[in-house]
JSON list of C-alpha atoms in Angstrom, two decimals:
[
{"chain": "A", "resi": 1, "resn": "UNK", "atom": "CA", "xyz": [-95.92, 34.02, -11.35]},
{"chain": "A", "resi": 2, "resn": "UNK", "atom": "CA", "xyz": [-94.37, 37.26, -12.58]},
{"chain": "A", "resi": 3, "resn": "UNK", "atom": "CA", "xyz": [-91.72, 38.89, -10.43]},
{"chain": "A", "resi": 4, "resn": "UNK", "atom": "CA", "xyz": [-93.77, 42.09, -10.19]},
{"chain": "A", "resi": 5, "resn": "UNK", "atom": "CA", "xyz": [-96.87, 40.25, -8.91]},
{"chain": "A", "resi": 6, "resn": "UNK", "atom": "CA", "xyz": [-96.19, 40.94, -5.24]},
{"chain": "A", "resi": 7, "resn": "UNK", "atom": "CA", "xyz": [-99.90, 41.03, -4.26]},
{"chain": "A", "resi": 8, "resn": "UNK", "atom": "CA", "xyz": [-100.27, 37.40, -5.42]},
{"chain": "A", "resi": 9, "resn": "UNK", "atom": "CA", "xyz": [-97.16, 36.40, -3.48]},
{"chain": "A", "resi": 10, "resn": "UNK", "atom": "CA", "xyz": [-98.55, 38.16, -0.41]},
{"chain": "A", "resi": 11, "resn": "UNK", "atom": "CA", "xyz": [-101.94, 36.45, -0.80]},
{"chain": "A", "resi": 12, "resn": "UNK", "atom": "CA", "xyz": [-100.29, 33.03, -0.98]},
{"chain": "A", "resi": 13, "resn": "UNK", "atom": "CA", "xyz": [-98.13, 33.73, 2.09]},
{"chain": "A", "resi": 14, "resn": "UNK", "atom": "CA", "xyz": [-101.05, 35.18, 4.04]},
{"chain": "A", "resi": 15, "resn": "UNK", "atom": "CA", "xyz": [-102.94, 32.01, 3.20]},
{"chain": "A", "resi": 16, "resn": "UNK", "atom": "CA", "xyz": [-100.35, 30.01, 5.14]},
{"chain": "A", "resi": 17, "resn": "UNK", "atom": "CA", "xyz": [-101.13, 31.98, 8.30]},
{"chain": "A", "resi": 18, "resn": "UNK", "atom": "CA", "xyz": [-104.89, 32.44, 8.04]},
{"chain": "A", "resi": 19, "resn": "UNK", "atom": "CA", "xyz": [-105.76, 28.92, 9.32]},
{"chain": "A", "resi": 20, "resn": "UNK", "atom": "CA", "xyz": [-104.12, 29.80, 12.65]},
{"chain": "A", "resi": 21, "resn": "UNK", "atom": "CA", "xyz": [-105.93, 33.11, 13.17]},
{"chain": "A", "resi": 22, "resn": "UNK", "atom": "CA", "xyz": [-108.67, 31.61, 15.36]},
{"chain": "A", "resi": 23, "resn": "UNK", "atom": "CA", "xyz": [-106.11, 30.37, 17.88]},
{"chain": "A", "resi": 24, "resn": "UNK", "atom": "CA", "xyz": [-103.91, 33.48, 17.73]},
{"chain": "A", "resi": 25, "resn": "UNK", "atom": "CA", "xyz": [-104.36, 37.23, 18.06]},
{"chain": "A", "resi": 26, "resn": "UNK", "atom": "CA", "xyz": [-104.62, 39.14, 14.78]},
{"chain": "A", "resi": 27, "resn": "UNK", "atom": "CA", "xyz": [-102.69, 42.36, 15.38]},
{"chain": "A", "resi": 28, "resn": "UNK", "atom": "CA", "xyz": [-102.82, 43.66, 11.79]},
{"chain": "A", "resi": 29, "resn": "UNK", "atom": "CA", "xyz": [-105.00, 42.62, 8.87]},
{"chain": "A", "resi": 30, "resn": "UNK", "atom": "CA", "xyz": [-104.82, 45.39, 6.32]},
{"chain": "A", "resi": 31, "resn": "UNK", "atom": "CA", "xyz": [-103.87, 45.44, 2.66]},
{"chain": "A", "resi": 32, "resn": "UNK", "atom": "CA", "xyz": [-100.36, 44.12, 2.38]},
{"chain": "A", "resi": 33, "resn": "UNK", "atom": "CA", "xyz": [-99.78, 43.47, 6.11]},
{"chain": "A", "resi": 34, "resn": "UNK", "atom": "CA", "xyz": [-100.95, 40.49, 8.15]},
{"chain": "A", "resi": 35, "resn": "UNK", "atom": "CA", "xyz": [-99.56, 39.98, 11.68]},
{"chain": "A", "resi": 36, "resn": "UNK", "atom": "CA", "xyz": [-100.30, 37.33, 14.32]},
{"chain": "A", "resi": 37, "resn": "UNK", "atom": "CA", "xyz": [-99.34, 37.33, 17.99]},
{"chain": "A", "resi": 38, "resn": "UNK", "atom": "CA", "xyz": [-99.87, 34.53, 20.48]},
{"chain": "A", "resi": 39, "resn": "UNK", "atom": "CA", "xyz": [-102.07, 35.02, 23.54]},
{"chain": "A", "resi": 40, "resn": "UNK", "atom": "CA", "xyz": [-98.93, 34.32, 25.63]},
{"chain": "A", "resi": 41, "resn": "UNK", "atom": "CA", "xyz": [-97.46, 37.35, 27.40]},
{"chain": "A", "resi": 42, "resn": "UNK", "atom": "CA", "xyz": [-93.68, 37.67, 27.70]},
{"chain": "A", "resi": 43, "resn": "UNK", "atom": "CA", "xyz": [-92.08, 38.84, 30.97]},
{"chain": "A", "resi": 44, "resn": "UNK", "atom": "CA", "xyz": [-92.02, 42.43, 29.63]},
{"chain": "A", "resi": 45, "resn": "UNK", "atom": "CA", "xyz": [-95.81, 42.38, 29.26]},
{"chain": "A", "resi": 46, "resn": "UNK", "atom": "CA", "xyz": [-95.74, 42.22, 25.45]},
{"chain": "A", "resi": 47, "resn": "UNK", "atom": "CA", "xyz": [-97.42, 39.39, 23.55]},
{"chain": "A", "resi": 48, "resn": "UNK", "atom": "CA", "xyz": [-95.23, 36.74, 21.95]},
{"chain": "A", "resi": 49, "resn": "UNK", "atom": "CA", "xyz": [-95.03, 37.23, 18.19]},
{"chain": "A", "resi": 50, "resn": "UNK", "atom": "CA", "xyz": [-95.93, 34.26, 15.98]},
{"chain": "A", "resi": 51, "resn": "UNK", "atom": "CA", "xyz": [-95.76, 35.29, 12.32]},
{"chain": "A", "resi": 52, "resn": "UNK", "atom": "CA", "xyz": [-96.47, 38.01, 9.77]},
{"chain": "A", "resi": 53, "resn": "UNK", "atom": "CA", "xyz": [-96.26, 38.78, 6.10]},
{"chain": "A", "resi": 54, "resn": "UNK", "atom": "CA", "xyz": [-95.90, 42.19, 4.53]},
{"chain": "A", "resi": 55, "resn": "UNK", "atom": "CA", "xyz": [-95.48, 43.63, 1.06]},
{"chain": "A", "resi": 56, "resn": "UNK", "atom": "CA", "xyz": [-92.32, 45.71, 0.83]},
{"chain": "A", "resi": 57, "resn": "UNK", "atom": "CA", "xyz": [-91.13, 47.81, -2.09]},
{"chain": "A", "resi": 58, "resn": "UNK", "atom": "CA", "xyz": [-89.43, 45.02, -4.08]},
{"chain": "A", "resi": 59, "resn": "UNK", "atom": "CA", "xyz": [-90.46, 41.79, -2.32]},
{"chain": "A", "resi": 60, "resn": "UNK", "atom": "CA", "xyz": [-92.81, 40.24, 0.23]},
{"chain": "A", "resi": 61, "resn": "UNK", "atom": "CA", "xyz": [-91.42, 39.44, 3.67]},
{"chain": "A", "resi": 62, "resn": "UNK", "atom": "CA", "xyz": [-92.56, 36.46, 5.70]},
{"chain": "A", "resi": 63, "resn": "UNK", "atom": "CA", "xyz": [-91.61, 36.46, 9.38]},
{"chain": "A", "resi": 64, "resn": "UNK", "atom": "CA", "xyz": [-91.84, 33.27, 11.46]},
{"chain": "A", "resi": 65, "resn": "UNK", "atom": "CA", "xyz": [-90.75, 33.74, 15.07]},
{"chain": "A", "resi": 66, "resn": "UNK", "atom": "CA", "xyz": [-90.82, 30.05, 16.09]},
{"chain": "A", "resi": 67, "resn": "UNK", "atom": "CA", "xyz": [-87.68, 29.48, 13.96]},
{"chain": "A", "resi": 68, "resn": "UNK", "atom": "CA", "xyz": [-85.91, 32.15, 16.02]},
{"chain": "A", "resi": 69, "resn": "UNK", "atom": "CA", "xyz": [-87.09, 30.74, 19.34]},
{"chain": "A", "resi": 70, "resn": "UNK", "atom": "CA", "xyz": [-86.46, 27.13, 18.25]},
{"chain": "A", "resi": 71, "resn": "UNK", "atom": "CA", "xyz": [-83.68, 27.28, 15.61]},
{"chain": "A", "resi": 72, "resn": "UNK", "atom": "CA", "xyz": [-83.65, 23.49, 15.29]},
{"chain": "A", "resi": 73, "resn": "UNK", "atom": "CA", "xyz": [-86.79, 23.93, 13.17]},
{"chain": "A", "resi": 74, "resn": "UNK", "atom": "CA", "xyz": [-84.42, 25.10, 10.42]},
{"chain": "A", "resi": 75, "resn": "UNK", "atom": "CA", "xyz": [-82.28, 21.95, 10.51]},
{"chain": "A", "resi": 76, "resn": "UNK", "atom": "CA", "xyz": [-84.15, 20.33, 7.61]},
{"chain": "A", "resi": 77, "resn": "UNK", "atom": "CA", "xyz": [-84.70, 23.50, 5.57]},
{"chain": "A", "resi": 78, "resn": "UNK", "atom": "CA", "xyz": [-84.00, 23.07, 1.87]},
{"chain": "A", "resi": 79, "resn": "UNK", "atom": "CA", "xyz": [-81.21, 25.05, 0.24]},
{"chain": "A", "resi": 80, "resn": "UNK", "atom": "CA", "xyz": [-83.78, 26.83, -1.96]},
{"chain": "A", "resi": 81, "resn": "UNK", "atom": "CA", "xyz": [-85.81, 28.08, 1.00]},
{"chain": "A", "resi": 82, "resn": "UNK", "atom": "CA", "xyz": [-82.66, 28.91, 2.97]},
{"chain": "A", "resi": 83, "resn": "UNK", "atom": "CA", "xyz": [-81.63, 31.23, 0.10]},
{"chain": "A", "resi": 84, "resn": "UNK", "atom": "CA", "xyz": [-84.77, 33.27, 0.84]},
{"chain": "A", "resi": 85, "resn": "UNK", "atom": "CA", "xyz": [-83.77, 33.86, 4.46]},
{"chain": "A", "resi": 86, "resn": "UNK", "atom": "CA", "xyz": [-82.87, 37.34, 5.58]},
{"chain": "A", "resi": 87, "resn": "UNK", "atom": "CA", "xyz": [-81.74, 37.27, 9.18]},
{"chain": "A", "resi": 88, "resn": "UNK", "atom": "CA", "xyz": [-82.82, 34.57, 11.61]},
{"chain": "A", "resi": 89, "resn": "UNK", "atom": "CA", "xyz": [-86.59, 34.46, 11.11]},
{"chain": "A", "resi": 90, "resn": "UNK", "atom": "CA", "xyz": [-87.42, 36.34, 7.89]},
{"chain": "A", "resi": 91, "resn": "UNK", "atom": "CA", "xyz": [-87.89, 35.01, 4.37]},
{"chain": "A", "resi": 92, "resn": "UNK", "atom": "CA", "xyz": [-88.14, 37.34, 1.36]},
{"chain": "A", "resi": 93, "resn": "UNK", "atom": "CA", "xyz": [-89.95, 36.46, -1.85]},
{"chain": "A", "resi": 94, "resn": "UNK", "atom": "CA", "xyz": [-90.36, 38.16, -5.21]},
{"chain": "A", "resi": 95, "resn": "UNK", "atom": "CA", "xyz": [-92.13, 35.11, -6.55]},
{"chain": "A", "resi": 96, "resn": "UNK", "atom": "CA", "xyz": [-93.16, 31.75, -5.15]},
{"chain": "A", "resi": 97, "resn": "UNK", "atom": "CA", "xyz": [-92.62, 28.26, -6.40]},
{"chain": "A", "resi": 98, "resn": "UNK", "atom": "CA", "xyz": [-95.19, 25.72, -5.24]},
{"chain": "A", "resi": 99, "resn": "UNK", "atom": "CA", "xyz": [-92.52, 23.53, -3.62]},
{"chain": "A", "resi": 100, "resn": "UNK", "atom": "CA", "xyz": [-91.31, 26.46, -1.47]},
{"chain": "A", "resi": 101, "resn": "UNK", "atom": "CA", "xyz": [-94.86, 27.37, -0.52]},
{"chain": "A", "resi": 102, "resn": "UNK", "atom": "CA", "xyz": [-95.49, 23.78, 0.57]},
{"chain": "A", "resi": 103, "resn": "UNK", "atom": "CA", "xyz": [-92.23, 23.64, 2.53]},
{"chain": "A", "resi": 104, "resn": "UNK", "atom": "CA", "xyz": [-93.02, 26.93, 4.23]},
{"chain": "A", "resi": 105, "resn": "UNK", "atom": "CA", "xyz": [-96.51, 25.67, 5.12]},
{"chain": "A", "resi": 106, "resn": "UNK", "atom": "CA", "xyz": [-94.94, 22.65, 6.83]},
{"chain": "A", "resi": 107, "resn": "UNK", "atom": "CA", "xyz": [-92.48, 24.93, 8.65]},
{"chain": "A", "resi": 108, "resn": "UNK", "atom": "CA", "xyz": [-95.36, 27.10, 9.93]},
{"chain": "A", "resi": 109, "resn": "UNK", "atom": "CA", "xyz": [-97.20, 23.99, 11.15]},
{"chain": "A", "resi": 110, "resn": "UNK", "atom": "CA", "xyz": [-94.09, 22.69, 12.91]},
{"chain": "A", "resi": 111, "resn": "UNK", "atom": "CA", "xyz": [-93.50, 26.12, 14.47]},
{"chain": "A", "resi": 112, "resn": "UNK", "atom": "CA", "xyz": [-97.09, 26.27, 15.69]},
{"chain": "A", "resi": 113, "resn": "UNK", "atom": "CA", "xyz": [-96.73, 22.78, 17.20]},
{"chain": "A", "resi": 114, "resn": "UNK", "atom": "CA", "xyz": [-93.48, 23.78, 18.92]},
{"chain": "A", "resi": 115, "resn": "UNK", "atom": "CA", "xyz": [-95.16, 26.84, 20.42]},
{"chain": "A", "resi": 116, "resn": "UNK", "atom": "CA", "xyz": [-97.97, 24.60, 21.66]},
{"chain": "A", "resi": 117, "resn": "UNK", "atom": "CA", "xyz": [-95.46, 22.17, 23.24]},
{"chain": "A", "resi": 118, "resn": "UNK", "atom": "CA", "xyz": [-93.74, 25.09, 24.96]},
{"chain": "A", "resi": 119, "resn": "UNK", "atom": "CA", "xyz": [-97.04, 26.32, 26.42]},
{"chain": "A", "resi": 120, "resn": "UNK", "atom": "CA", "xyz": [-97.17, 29.52, 24.37]},
{"chain": "A", "resi": 121, "resn": "UNK", "atom": "CA", "xyz": [-100.60, 28.65, 22.92]}
]
């Protein structure tokens, strides 16, 4: 996948989140921005964020809040995926390798399961 093919990277990352849309609240679903909240309301009245992906100027960001709430989810993260991290719950991609996409899919599933266990879903 060419570095400049950000729409394809976005489509692949959005595809990791789409299977969860029926159980979550789709806050944004527009070209280049897909955002999912949980139905759980935090003490401040705001919904609990689950995940999002968005095309930026030079890369595609993938945000996964369960890894912020439950940092132990990152304990088994590969070095290659860890290199993509920006901050505590954001991963940036200019291109995707299939192994990273698969690892990220498993991380999303584990994060979703952790949210379920915590009663957020």
